Short mmCIF file of C-alpha atoms in Angstrom, two decimals:
data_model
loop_
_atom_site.label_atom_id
_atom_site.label_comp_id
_atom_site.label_asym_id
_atom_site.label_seq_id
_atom_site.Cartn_x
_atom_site.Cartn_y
_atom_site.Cartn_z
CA UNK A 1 44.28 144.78 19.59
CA UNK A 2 45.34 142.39 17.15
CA UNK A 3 48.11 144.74 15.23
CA UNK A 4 49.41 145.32 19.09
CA UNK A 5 49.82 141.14 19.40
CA UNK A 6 51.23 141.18 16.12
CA UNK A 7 53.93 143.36 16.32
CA UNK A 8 54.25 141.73 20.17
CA UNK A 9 54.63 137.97 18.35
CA UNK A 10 57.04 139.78 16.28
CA UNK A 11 59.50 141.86 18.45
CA UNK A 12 62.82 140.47 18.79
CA UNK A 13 64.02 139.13 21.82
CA UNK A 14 67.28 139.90 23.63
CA UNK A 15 68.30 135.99 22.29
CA UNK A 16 67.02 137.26 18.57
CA UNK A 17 64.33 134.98 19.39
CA UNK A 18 60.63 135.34 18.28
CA UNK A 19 58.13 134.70 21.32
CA UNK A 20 57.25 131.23 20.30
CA UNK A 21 60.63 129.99 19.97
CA UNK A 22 61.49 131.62 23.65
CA UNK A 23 58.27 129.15 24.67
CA UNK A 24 59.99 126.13 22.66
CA UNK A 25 63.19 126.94 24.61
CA UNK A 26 62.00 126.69 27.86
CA UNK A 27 59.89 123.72 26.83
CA UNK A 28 63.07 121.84 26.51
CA UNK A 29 64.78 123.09 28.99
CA UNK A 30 61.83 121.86 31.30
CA UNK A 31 62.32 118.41 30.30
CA UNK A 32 66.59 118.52 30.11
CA UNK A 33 66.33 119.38 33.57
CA UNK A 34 63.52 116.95 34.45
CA UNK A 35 66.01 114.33 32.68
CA UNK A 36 69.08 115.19 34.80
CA UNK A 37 67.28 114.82 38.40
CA UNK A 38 66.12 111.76 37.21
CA UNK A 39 69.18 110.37 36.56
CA UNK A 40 70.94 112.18 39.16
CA UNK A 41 68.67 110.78 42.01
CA UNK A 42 69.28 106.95 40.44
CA UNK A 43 73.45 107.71 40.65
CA UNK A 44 72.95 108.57 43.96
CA UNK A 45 70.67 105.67 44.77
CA UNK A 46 73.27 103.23 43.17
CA UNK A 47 76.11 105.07 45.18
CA UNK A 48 74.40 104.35 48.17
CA UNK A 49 74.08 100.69 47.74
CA UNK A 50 77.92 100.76 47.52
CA UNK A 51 78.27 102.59 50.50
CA UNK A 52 75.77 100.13 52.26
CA UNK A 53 77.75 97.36 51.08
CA UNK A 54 81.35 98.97 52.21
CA UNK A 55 80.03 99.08 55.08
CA UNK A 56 78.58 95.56 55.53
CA UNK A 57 81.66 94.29 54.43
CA UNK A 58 83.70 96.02 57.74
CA UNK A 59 81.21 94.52 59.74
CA UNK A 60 82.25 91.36 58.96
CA UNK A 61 84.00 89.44 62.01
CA UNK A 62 87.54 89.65 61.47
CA UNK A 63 88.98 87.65 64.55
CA UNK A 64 88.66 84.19 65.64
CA UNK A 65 85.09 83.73 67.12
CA UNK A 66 82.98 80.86 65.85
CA UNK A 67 81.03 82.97 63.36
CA UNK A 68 77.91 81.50 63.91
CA UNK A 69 75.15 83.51 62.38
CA UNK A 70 71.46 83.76 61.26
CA UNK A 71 70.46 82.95 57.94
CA UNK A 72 66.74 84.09 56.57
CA UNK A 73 65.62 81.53 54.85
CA UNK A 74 62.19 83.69 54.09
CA UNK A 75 61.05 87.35 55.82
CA UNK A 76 60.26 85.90 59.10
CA UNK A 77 62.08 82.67 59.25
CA UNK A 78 65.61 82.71 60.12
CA UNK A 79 68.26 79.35 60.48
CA UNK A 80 71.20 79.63 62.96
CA UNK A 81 74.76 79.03 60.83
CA UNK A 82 78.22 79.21 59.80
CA UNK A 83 80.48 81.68 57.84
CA UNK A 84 82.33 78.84 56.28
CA UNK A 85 85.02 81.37 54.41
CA UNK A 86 85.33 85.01 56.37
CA UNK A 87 88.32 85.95 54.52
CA UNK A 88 86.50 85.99 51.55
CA UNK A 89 83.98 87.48 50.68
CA UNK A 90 82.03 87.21 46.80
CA UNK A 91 81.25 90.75 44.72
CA UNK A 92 79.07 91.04 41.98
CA UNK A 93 80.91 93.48 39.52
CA UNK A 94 78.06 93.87 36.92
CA UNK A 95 76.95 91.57 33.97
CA UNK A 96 76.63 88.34 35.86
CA UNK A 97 80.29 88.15 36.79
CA UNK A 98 81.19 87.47 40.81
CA UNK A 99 84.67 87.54 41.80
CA UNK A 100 86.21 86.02 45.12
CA UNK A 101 88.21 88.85 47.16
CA UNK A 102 89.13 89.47 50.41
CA UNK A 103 87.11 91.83 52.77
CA UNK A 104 89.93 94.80 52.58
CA UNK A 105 89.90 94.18 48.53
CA UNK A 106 86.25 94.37 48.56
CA UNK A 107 86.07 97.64 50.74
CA UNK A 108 88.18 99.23 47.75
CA UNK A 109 86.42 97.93 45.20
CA UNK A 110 83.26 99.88 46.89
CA UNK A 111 84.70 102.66 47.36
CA UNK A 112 86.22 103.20 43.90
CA UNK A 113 82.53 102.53 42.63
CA UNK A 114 81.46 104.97 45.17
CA UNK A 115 84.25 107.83 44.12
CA UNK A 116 83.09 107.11 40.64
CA UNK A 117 79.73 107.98 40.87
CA UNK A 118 80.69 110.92 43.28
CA UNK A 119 82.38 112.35 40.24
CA UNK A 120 79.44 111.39 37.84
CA UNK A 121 76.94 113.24 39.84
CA UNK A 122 78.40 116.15 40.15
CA UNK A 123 79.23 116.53 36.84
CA UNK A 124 75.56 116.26 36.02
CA UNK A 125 74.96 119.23 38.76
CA UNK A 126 77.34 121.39 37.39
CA UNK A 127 74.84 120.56 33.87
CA UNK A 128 71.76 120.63 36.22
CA UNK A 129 72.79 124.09 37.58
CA UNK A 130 73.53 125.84 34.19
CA UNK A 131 70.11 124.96 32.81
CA UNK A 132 68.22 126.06 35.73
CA UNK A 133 70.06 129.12 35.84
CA UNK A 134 69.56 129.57 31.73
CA UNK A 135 65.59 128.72 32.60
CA UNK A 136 65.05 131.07 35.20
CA UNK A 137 66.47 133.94 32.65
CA UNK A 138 64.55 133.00 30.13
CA UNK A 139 60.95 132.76 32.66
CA UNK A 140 62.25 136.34 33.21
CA UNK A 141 62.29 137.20 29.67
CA UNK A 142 58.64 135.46 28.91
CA UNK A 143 57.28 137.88 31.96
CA UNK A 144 59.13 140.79 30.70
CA UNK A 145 57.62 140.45 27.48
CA UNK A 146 53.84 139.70 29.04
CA UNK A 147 54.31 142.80 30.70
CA UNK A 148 55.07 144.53 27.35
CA UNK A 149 52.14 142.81 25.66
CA UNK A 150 49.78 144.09 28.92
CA UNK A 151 51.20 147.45 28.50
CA UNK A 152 50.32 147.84 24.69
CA UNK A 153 47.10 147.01 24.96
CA UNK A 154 45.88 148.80 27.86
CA UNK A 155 46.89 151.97 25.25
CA UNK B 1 40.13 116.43 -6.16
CA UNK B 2 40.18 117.69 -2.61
CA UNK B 3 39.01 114.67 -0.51
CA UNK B 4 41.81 112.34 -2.83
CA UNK B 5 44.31 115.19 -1.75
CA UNK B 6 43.26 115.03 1.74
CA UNK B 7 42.99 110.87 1.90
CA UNK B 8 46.81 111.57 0.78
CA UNK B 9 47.97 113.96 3.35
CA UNK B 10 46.19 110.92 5.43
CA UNK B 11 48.11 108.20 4.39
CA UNK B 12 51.64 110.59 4.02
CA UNK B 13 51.18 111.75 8.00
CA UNK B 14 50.25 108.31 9.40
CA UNK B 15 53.35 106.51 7.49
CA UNK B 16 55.46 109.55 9.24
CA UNK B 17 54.30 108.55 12.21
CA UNK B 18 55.24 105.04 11.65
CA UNK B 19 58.90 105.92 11.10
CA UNK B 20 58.76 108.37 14.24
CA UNK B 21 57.65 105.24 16.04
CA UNK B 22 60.27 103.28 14.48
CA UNK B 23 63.23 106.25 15.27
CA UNK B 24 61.91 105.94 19.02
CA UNK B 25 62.43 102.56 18.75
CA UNK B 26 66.13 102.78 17.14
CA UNK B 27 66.92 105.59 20.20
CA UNK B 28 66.01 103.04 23.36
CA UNK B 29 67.76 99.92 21.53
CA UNK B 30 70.66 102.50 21.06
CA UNK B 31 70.45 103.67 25.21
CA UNK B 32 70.12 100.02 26.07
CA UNK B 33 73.35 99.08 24.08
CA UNK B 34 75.25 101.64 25.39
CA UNK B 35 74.33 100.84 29.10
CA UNK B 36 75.57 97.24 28.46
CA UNK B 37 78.95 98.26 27.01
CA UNK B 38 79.13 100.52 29.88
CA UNK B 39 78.68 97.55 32.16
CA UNK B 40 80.92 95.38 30.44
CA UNK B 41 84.11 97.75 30.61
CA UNK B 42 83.65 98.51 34.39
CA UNK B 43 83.90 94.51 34.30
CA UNK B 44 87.01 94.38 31.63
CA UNK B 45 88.20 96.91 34.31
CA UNK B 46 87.92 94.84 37.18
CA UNK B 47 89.55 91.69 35.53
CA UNK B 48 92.46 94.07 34.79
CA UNK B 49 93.07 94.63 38.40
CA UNK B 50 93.26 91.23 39.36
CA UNK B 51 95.76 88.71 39.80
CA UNK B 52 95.69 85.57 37.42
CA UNK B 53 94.80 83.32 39.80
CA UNK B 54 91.71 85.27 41.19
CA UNK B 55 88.59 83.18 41.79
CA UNK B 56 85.87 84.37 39.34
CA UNK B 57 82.25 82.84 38.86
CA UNK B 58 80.07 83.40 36.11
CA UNK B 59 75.89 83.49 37.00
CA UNK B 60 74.59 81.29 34.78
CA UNK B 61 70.87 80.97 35.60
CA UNK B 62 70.10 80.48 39.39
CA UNK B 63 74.11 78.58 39.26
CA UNK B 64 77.24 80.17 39.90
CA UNK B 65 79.87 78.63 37.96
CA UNK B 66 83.64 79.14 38.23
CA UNK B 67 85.66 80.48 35.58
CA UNK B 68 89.32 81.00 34.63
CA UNK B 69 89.82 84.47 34.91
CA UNK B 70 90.77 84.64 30.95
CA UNK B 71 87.74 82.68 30.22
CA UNK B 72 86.18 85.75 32.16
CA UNK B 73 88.16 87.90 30.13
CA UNK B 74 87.16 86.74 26.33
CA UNK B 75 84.02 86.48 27.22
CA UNK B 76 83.52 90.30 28.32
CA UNK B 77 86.39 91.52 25.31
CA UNK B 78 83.17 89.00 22.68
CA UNK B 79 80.77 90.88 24.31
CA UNK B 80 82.06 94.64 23.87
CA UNK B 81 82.78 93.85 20.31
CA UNK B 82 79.37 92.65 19.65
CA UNK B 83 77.95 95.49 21.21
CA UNK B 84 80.21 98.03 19.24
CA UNK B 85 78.91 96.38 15.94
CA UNK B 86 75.28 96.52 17.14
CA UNK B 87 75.53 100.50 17.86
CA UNK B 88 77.94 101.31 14.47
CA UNK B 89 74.49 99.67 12.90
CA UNK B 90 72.13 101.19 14.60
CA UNK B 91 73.64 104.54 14.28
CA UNK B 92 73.32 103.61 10.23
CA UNK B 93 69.82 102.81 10.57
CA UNK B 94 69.16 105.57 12.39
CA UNK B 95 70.78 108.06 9.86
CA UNK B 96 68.79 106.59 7.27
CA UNK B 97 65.27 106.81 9.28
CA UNK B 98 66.15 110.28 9.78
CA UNK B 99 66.30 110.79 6.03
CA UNK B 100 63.56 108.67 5.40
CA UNK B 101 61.83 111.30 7.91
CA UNK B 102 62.85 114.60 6.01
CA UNK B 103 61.29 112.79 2.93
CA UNK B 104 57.92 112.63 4.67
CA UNK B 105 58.41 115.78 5.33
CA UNK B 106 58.69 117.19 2.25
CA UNK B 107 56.15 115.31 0.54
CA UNK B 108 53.48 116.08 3.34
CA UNK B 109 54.53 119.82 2.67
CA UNK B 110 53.91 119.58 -1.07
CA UNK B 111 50.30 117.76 -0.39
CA UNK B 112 49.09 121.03 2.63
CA UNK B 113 50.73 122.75 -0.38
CA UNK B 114 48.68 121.79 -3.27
CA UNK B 115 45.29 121.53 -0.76
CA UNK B 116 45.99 125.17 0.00
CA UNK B 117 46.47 126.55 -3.71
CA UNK B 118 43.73 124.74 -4.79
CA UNK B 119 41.16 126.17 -2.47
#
């Protein structure tokens, strides 16, 4: 029984791989890929808040009414008021720096961010996709070689 | 001889583990550093595309102050630089940690060495 496990441990894989190595591999791999959805799921949670904000931003009233509104002063108090500037509108582009634009400006700037992150995801799914593909191969190649191991010793 | 050996390979592994710790250490400062440049040159970005007499504002505290836009400007271009300096030295300290780790290494191979022969 032993000599059959040793010579099992010892048999090179298609990779050139000895078993344990095959096991690092895929240990990796597990946490790569664990890694990229991660971080894929927070691009797309980001993109969304641009695309919530695009579209807040062509809600805005565009022709002359009074533009009274609500303002929440806490969760369940709200105090009527006044859009004192609706052709501009403030954006927070990152590291404590606002910048006065108008609504049509601000709609591009969101959806440039938005592209941007389109294009970052999917890069990391193209990266997502090879390693599950490269994991699944090498789950086939830990199997194939139980199988072996099953077969040896049943002799 | 073998429990000094063994209070050795002791005090060898634990000090590795202290520069692991430390490495681990270097690697987060190093993400965090490179998400703030990040940030920063979507902002030098930004300035770029606007006119010179945009309206910025700077958050300072619970206050948002206005700013010439090449106040805006030198203060983002201050910040990248500082942030490129910070990484080129942590990548330095990081290349010598990683030596200081293959030194461990070695040594705490030579002590499981020595324990082994002299069994």
């Amino acid at each position: 029984m032993s000599a059959a496990t040793a010579s099992a441990s010892s048999e090179q894989q298609p990779a050139g791989l000895s078993m344990a190595q095959v096991e690092q591999v895929r240990t990796q791999l597990q946490s790569d890929i664990e890694m990229l959805q991660s971080s894929i799921q927070r691009l797309q949670y980001a993109q969304e808040g641009f695309g919530e904000s695009m579209l807040a931003v062509s809600r805005l009233p565009t022709n002359n009414q009074d533009n009274s509104l609500l303002v929440p002063l806490s969760s369940s108090m709200y105090v009527p008021g006044r859009l004192s500037d609706p052709d501009h509108v403030l954006v927070d582009i990152g590291t404590g720096f606002f910048v006065q634009m108008r609504p049509k400006k601000a709609q591009d700037y969101f959806k440039r961010k938005h592209d941007y992150l389109q294009v970052e995801i999917d890069k990391l799914q193209k990266v997502l996709y090879d390693k599950l593909l490269t994991r699944q191969q090498i789950t086939g190649i830990i199997q194939m070689h139980l199988q072996q191991q099953q077969q040896q010793q049943q002799k | 001889m073998a429990p000094d050996l063994n209070k050795k390979l002791e005090d060898e592994v634990e000090k590795y583990r202290q520069t692991q710790n430390d490495m681990k250490k270097f690697v987060t400062q190093q993400q965090q550093l490179f998400v703030t440049k990040t940030e920063n040159e979507f902002v030098k970005q930004e300035f770029e595309n606007l006119d010179s007499d945009a309206t910025v504002y700077k958050l300072v505290g619970p206050v948002l102050v206005k700013q010439e836009l090449s106040e805006g400007k030198e203060t983002v271009e201050k910040r990248l630089v500082y942030c490129e300096g910070e990484l080129k030295r942590l990548a330095t300290l990081m290349k010598d940690t990683e030596k200081k780790l293959e030194i461990h290494r070695e040594v705490i191979a030579k002590i499981q060495q020595q324990i082994a022969s002299n069994k």
